[in-house]
Amino acid sequence: MRAPVSWLREMVDIPPHEGGRDIAERLVRAGLEVETVEVIGEGVIGTLVIGHVVVIEELTEFKKPIRWCQVDVGPEHGGVRGIICGARNFAAGDMVVVALPGTVLPGGFTIAARETYGHTSDGMICSERELGLGDNHDGIMVLPEALGAIGADAAPIVGVGDEVLDIAVTPDRGYALSMRGIARELAFSYEVEFDDPGARVVELPVPAAGAVPAECGSEDFGACGLFTIRTVTGFDPSAPSPLWMQRRLVLCGMRPVSLAVDVTNYVMLELGQPLHAFDLDKLSGPVRAGWAKAGSRLETLDHVVRDLGPDDLVILDDSGIIGLAGTMGGLTSEIDDATVNIALEAAHFSSGVVARASRRHRLSTEASRRFERGVDRVLAPYASARAAELLIRFGGGIYVGMTAVEAQYRPSRISMPVTEPSDVAGMPIDDATVIRLLQSVGCEVAESDGMLAVDAPSWRPDLTDPADLVEEVVRLVGYDMLPSTLPTSALGHGLTWAQRVRRRVGMALAARGAIEVLTYPFVGDRELDALRLAENDPRRAKVRLANPLSDEQPLLRASLLPGLAAAARRNIGRGNNDLNIFEVGSVVLGLAGETLVRPSVDHRPTDDEWSRLNDLLPEQPIMVGCVLAGERTPAGWWGAARPFDWSDAVESAQVIAEVLGVELTVARGSDPTFHPGRCAALMIGDAQVGVAGELHPRVIEATELPARACAMELNLDACRGAAHSVRRA
């Protein structure tokens, strides 16, 4: 979820001196994962002003269309300036964004008065992409007149300098897929009042006497417990979305399409409730949620014909199926350039039903992501009212009314001893604090004889048992407040030689400041492509799981680097920008045997059968890998900061070799994952046992690691086999 800081400031009273990174730290402490803080238009230096196009002269003597424009930038900026421009999407009288000479645009491009096409171009009329605001380069930005006066500073108007938080939302934090949810967390963090936009009463016009809105229904209240339809007629399909709405959609990673589509997307981002707009004139009879029949088919908005079955919850009218519930609408009822009458659907669908349908059809959408994680049970009428208000305000529609069907809703009640958070956390948390913190997240709490009766708020469907409530209390107290207690070790029979080697390697790396991590052994083609591994590379995972936990990670790893890169990225997203992490673990090389062996169950397998069973197993060596990023030594009175570089990765391998008593030599290496000029091959004799160096720039970009990040991977089994004395470990 991308959250513009300027939007958050409108919803929460954030101190003016607090910037994007300060806000990110607050959210991280609240338990959210902020991956990046992006500055929009970063690199723009100088003057951007609002200009008024006075006259346009078409220059026809050149191979491509060129326009000589007279643009008024205000008396304080020299009045009317002549500017050469090739864009065709604006006309005399339009308001545009002008970069004056001396301004530096993203990429280091400096604007200057220069001779071109027989004229002196005294500035530049800018597009979104030239300002770093988006990827749209179809034409220059045309501004509504009401946004500002001629010569006014254009940077704050178009969003240059705004900051955007990129938040990774975990499955139990579905409420954070909305500005409303993120703002609520910020309000608690800053200890300020939160005016919930999802509970505001929207004043809509009174429907005309005799106006009949579209009817709706639900055939299964277990799968669809709330279904609403609001009807708006007389809508102007040519009405544009306001620029502020378009800018917010772009900042949140969405492409503006049309007013009707933009409004539904905007309200979804604002409140967290997915909406769908139908063309009312393309509907037949009541709109309802129900189950598809075997053999049913639906062509969705992405022009894919999908085979449906009895497990698919769909949206129907009298003509048949018109949408896949909670996921995507159908093509036959979509709104288009001629739509004047709109039926606006807002509903609450079962998270499990939507999740299974999304996986079954391999169709993940913004709507399904939210329903899968749980949407506020009572939000649908408020969200559709907000959308109807925007459609009427900017599209000139007429409000006809709303129909709704709803199953009775009872919030889940959880009983918990008031001392439970203290007992679990291992730290004293007084009763009043427990109650106050639960109330701060929206819970209704009643206490009696040391027991709490807690009603979870409608926007937190993840709160279902006492453990969830304990997690909320501890999260709000602060994970950094939890005491560190060293557990006592149990008696045992000691470690094997191999275990002692692994422990000694870990202790040696930890002594250098590295931190050990444990990652999942599952990877997907996307992670392997990010490392630029060829199809024949032995580190390209080949062993596929029969029943993977995630369809995106169906393979067993053949390298530790994908998991380490993901762990580094998560830590950086949580504010740990200087990293030296390592992992010791097994990888799976090559394919398992193809000939299946099934020994009889009436006797112990013979030696030959044991041998053939072992041949089925792929090679699984123990590897050690590390990723280094950021500063090795911070700046201080002792001097400037010293970042990690390729030599630190090589040194990590040399430390391991010293521990094992092997002679490790370093030679110039070549590896697609590493920078071609900063890659070292790690050798024992003539055999290469590892690689270390600075990661390739394309790998850094694909894995979203900081610039100049480094890594190392070493075959620990090969090193141990060459050791002078394994007992020495």
mmCIF file of N, CA and C in Angstrom, residues 18-64:
data_model
loop_
_atom_site.group_PDB
_atom_site.id
_atom_site.type_symbol
_atom_site.label_atom_id
_atom_site.label_comp_id
_atom_site.label_asym_id
_atom_site.label_seq_id
_atom_site.Cartn_x
_atom_site.Cartn_y
_atom_site.Cartn_z
ATOM 1 N N GLU A 18 7.638 16.908 11.367
ATOM 2 C CA GLU A 18 7.798 15.473 11.150
ATOM 3 C C GLU A 18 7.708 15.166 9.664
ATOM 4 N N GLY A 19 8.787 14.598 9.099
ATOM 5 C CA GLY A 19 8.812 14.252 7.685
ATOM 6 C C GLY A 19 8.435 12.805 7.444
ATOM 7 N N GLY A 20 8.593 12.377 6.189
ATOM 8 C CA GLY A 20 8.202 11.026 5.813
ATOM 9 C C GLY A 20 8.925 9.947 6.588
ATOM 10 N N ARG A 21 10.220 10.114 6.809
ATOM 11 C CA ARG A 21 10.976 9.092 7.530
ATOM 12 C C ARG A 21 10.588 9.054 9.011
ATOM 13 N N ASP A 22 10.266 10.210 9.584
ATOM 14 C CA ASP A 22 9.791 10.223 10.972
ATOM 15 C C ASP A 22 8.461 9.480 11.087
ATOM 16 N N ILE A 23 7.576 9.728 10.114
ATOM 17 C CA ILE A 23 6.281 9.044 10.112
ATOM 18 C C ILE A 23 6.482 7.544 9.918
ATOM 19 N N ALA A 24 7.412 7.172 9.033
ATOM 20 C CA ALA A 24 7.693 5.752 8.801
ATOM 21 C C ALA A 24 8.167 5.075 10.084
ATOM 22 N N GLU A 25 9.017 5.749 10.858
ATOM 23 C CA GLU A 25 9.498 5.166 12.111
ATOM 24 C C GLU A 25 8.345 4.945 13.086
ATOM 25 N N ARG A 26 7.402 5.872 13.111
ATOM 26 C CA ARG A 26 6.231 5.703 13.979
ATOM 27 C C ARG A 26 5.435 4.467 13.577
ATOM 28 N N LEU A 27 5.238 4.296 12.272
ATOM 29 C CA LEU A 27 4.459 3.151 11.795
ATOM 30 C C LEU A 27 5.198 1.843 12.038
ATOM 31 N N VAL A 28 6.523 1.861 11.891
ATOM 32 C CA VAL A 28 7.309 0.653 12.151
ATOM 33 C C VAL A 28 7.167 0.250 13.610
ATOM 34 N N ARG A 29 7.233 1.213 14.512
ATOM 35 C CA ARG A 29 7.071 0.905 15.937
ATOM 36 C C ARG A 29 5.662 0.402 16.246
ATOM 37 N N ALA A 30 4.698 0.793 15.408
ATOM 38 C CA ALA A 30 3.324 0.320 15.592
ATOM 39 C C ALA A 30 3.100 -1.065 15.003
ATOM 40 N N GLY A 31 4.116 -1.633 14.356
ATOM 41 C CA GLY A 31 4.002 -2.986 13.836
ATOM 42 C C GLY A 31 3.801 -3.093 12.344
ATOM 43 N N LEU A 32 3.765 -1.961 11.627
ATOM 44 C CA LEU A 32 3.656 -2.000 10.174
ATOM 45 C C LEU A 32 5.049 -2.009 9.556
ATOM 46 N N GLU A 33 5.148 -2.532 8.355
ATOM 47 C CA GLU A 33 6.436 -2.631 7.661
ATOM 48 C C GLU A 33 6.488 -1.597 6.545
ATOM 49 N N VAL A 34 7.271 -0.553 6.751
ATOM 50 C CA VAL A 34 7.452 0.481 5.735
ATOM 51 C C VAL A 34 8.707 0.135 4.944
ATOM 52 N N GLU A 35 8.517 -0.245 3.674
ATOM 53 C CA GLU A 35 9.646 -0.702 2.876
ATOM 54 C C GLU A 35 10.488 0.461 2.374
ATOM 55 N N THR A 36 9.851 1.514 1.869
ATOM 56 C CA THR A 36 10.593 2.654 1.340
ATOM 57 C C THR A 36 9.839 3.941 1.645
ATOM 58 N N VAL A 37 10.583 5.045 1.624
ATOM 59 C CA VAL A 37 10.006 6.386 1.673
ATOM 60 C C VAL A 37 10.474 7.092 0.404
ATOM 61 N N GLU A 38 9.564 7.269 -0.535
ATOM 62 C CA GLU A 38 9.899 7.840 -1.846
ATOM 63 C C GLU A 38 9.555 9.324 -1.878
ATOM 64 N N VAL A 39 10.505 10.122 -2.366
ATOM 65 C CA VAL A 39 10.266 11.550 -2.544
ATOM 66 C C VAL A 39 9.864 11.779 -3.996
ATOM 67 N N ILE A 40 8.663 12.274 -4.227
ATOM 68 C CA ILE A 40 8.148 12.484 -5.576
ATOM 69 C C ILE A 40 8.856 13.683 -6.206
ATOM 70 N N GLY A 41 9.298 13.482 -7.447
ATOM 71 C CA GLY A 41 10.010 14.559 -8.127
ATOM 72 C C GLY A 41 11.362 14.835 -7.514
ATOM 73 N N GLU A 42 11.945 13.812 -6.875
ATOM 74 C CA GLU A 42 13.252 14.020 -6.256
ATOM 75 C C GLU A 42 14.270 14.375 -7.337
ATOM 76 N N GLY A 43 15.030 15.370 -7.108
ATOM 77 C CA GLY A 43 15.996 15.838 -8.096
ATOM 78 C C GLY A 43 15.588 17.124 -8.768
ATOM 79 N N VAL A 44 14.331 17.579 -8.544
ATOM 80 C CA VAL A 44 13.906 18.861 -9.104
ATOM 81 C C VAL A 44 14.476 19.981 -8.241
ATOM 82 N N ILE A 45 15.281 20.833 -8.855
ATOM 83 C CA ILE A 45 15.898 21.965 -8.156
ATOM 84 C C ILE A 45 15.632 23.218 -8.980
ATOM 85 N N GLY A 46 15.101 24.232 -8.351
ATOM 86 C CA GLY A 46 14.854 25.471 -9.079
ATOM 87 C C GLY A 46 13.386 25.835 -9.092
ATOM 88 N N THR A 47 12.997 26.570 -10.133
ATOM 89 C CA THR A 47 11.683 27.209 -10.164
ATOM 90 C C THR A 47 10.742 26.521 -11.141
ATOM 91 N N LEU A 48 9.608 26.046 -10.609
ATOM 92 C CA LEU A 48 8.490 25.567 -11.413
ATOM 93 C C LEU A 48 7.325 26.518 -11.170
ATOM 94 N N VAL A 49 6.737 27.036 -12.239
ATOM 95 C CA VAL A 49 5.646 27.998 -12.086
ATOM 96 C C VAL A 49 4.465 27.586 -12.946
ATOM 97 N N ILE A 50 3.301 28.144 -12.612
ATOM 98 C CA ILE A 50 2.114 27.962 -13.439
ATOM 99 C C ILE A 50 2.151 28.984 -14.567
ATOM 100 N N GLY A 51 2.050 28.480 -15.789
ATOM 101 C CA GLY A 51 2.066 29.356 -16.956
ATOM 102 C C GLY A 51 0.742 29.325 -17.704
ATOM 103 N N HIS A 52 0.438 30.433 -18.376
ATOM 104 C CA HIS A 52 -0.790 30.550 -19.167
ATOM 105 C C HIS A 52 -0.401 30.642 -20.635
ATOM 106 N N VAL A 53 -0.852 29.668 -21.443
ATOM 107 C CA VAL A 53 -0.513 29.656 -22.866
ATOM 108 C C VAL A 53 -1.320 30.749 -23.562
ATOM 109 N N VAL A 54 -0.602 31.744 -24.105
ATOM 110 C CA VAL A 54 -1.264 32.894 -24.727
ATOM 111 C C VAL A 54 -1.505 32.644 -26.209
ATOM 112 N N VAL A 55 -0.437 32.290 -26.921
ATOM 113 C CA VAL A 55 -0.513 32.094 -28.373
ATOM 114 C C VAL A 55 0.308 30.868 -28.734
ATOM 115 N N ILE A 56 -0.162 30.113 -29.731
ATOM 116 C CA ILE A 56 0.593 28.977 -30.258
ATOM 117 C C ILE A 56 0.749 29.157 -31.764
ATOM 118 N N GLU A 57 2.002 29.107 -32.234
ATOM 119 C CA GLU A 57 2.293 29.170 -33.670
ATOM 120 C C GLU A 57 2.806 27.802 -34.113
ATOM 121 N N GLU A 58 2.148 27.229 -35.117
ATOM 122 C CA GLU A 58 2.553 25.931 -35.637
ATOM 123 C C GLU A 58 3.708 26.114 -36.617
ATOM 124 N N LEU A 59 4.849 25.441 -36.367
ATOM 125 C CA LEU A 59 6.004 25.495 -37.257
ATOM 126 C C LEU A 59 5.953 24.267 -38.161
ATOM 127 N N THR A 60 5.658 24.478 -39.416
ATOM 128 C CA THR A 60 5.401 23.364 -40.335
ATOM 129 C C THR A 60 6.586 23.005 -41.212
ATOM 130 N N GLU A 61 7.683 23.752 -41.111
ATOM 131 C CA GLU A 61 8.800 23.499 -42.014
ATOM 132 C C GLU A 61 9.743 22.405 -41.521
ATOM 133 N N PHE A 62 9.391 21.733 -40.429
ATOM 134 C CA PHE A 62 10.262 20.699 -39.883
ATOM 135 C C PHE A 62 9.622 19.321 -40.066
ATOM 136 N N LYS A 63 10.447 18.267 -39.912
ATOM 137 C CA LYS A 63 9.979 16.910 -40.168
ATOM 138 C C LYS A 63 8.896 16.473 -39.181
ATOM 139 N N LYS A 64 8.945 16.973 -37.962
ATOM 140 C CA LYS A 64 7.931 16.604 -36.969
ATOM 141 C C LYS A 64 7.203 17.858 -36.512
#
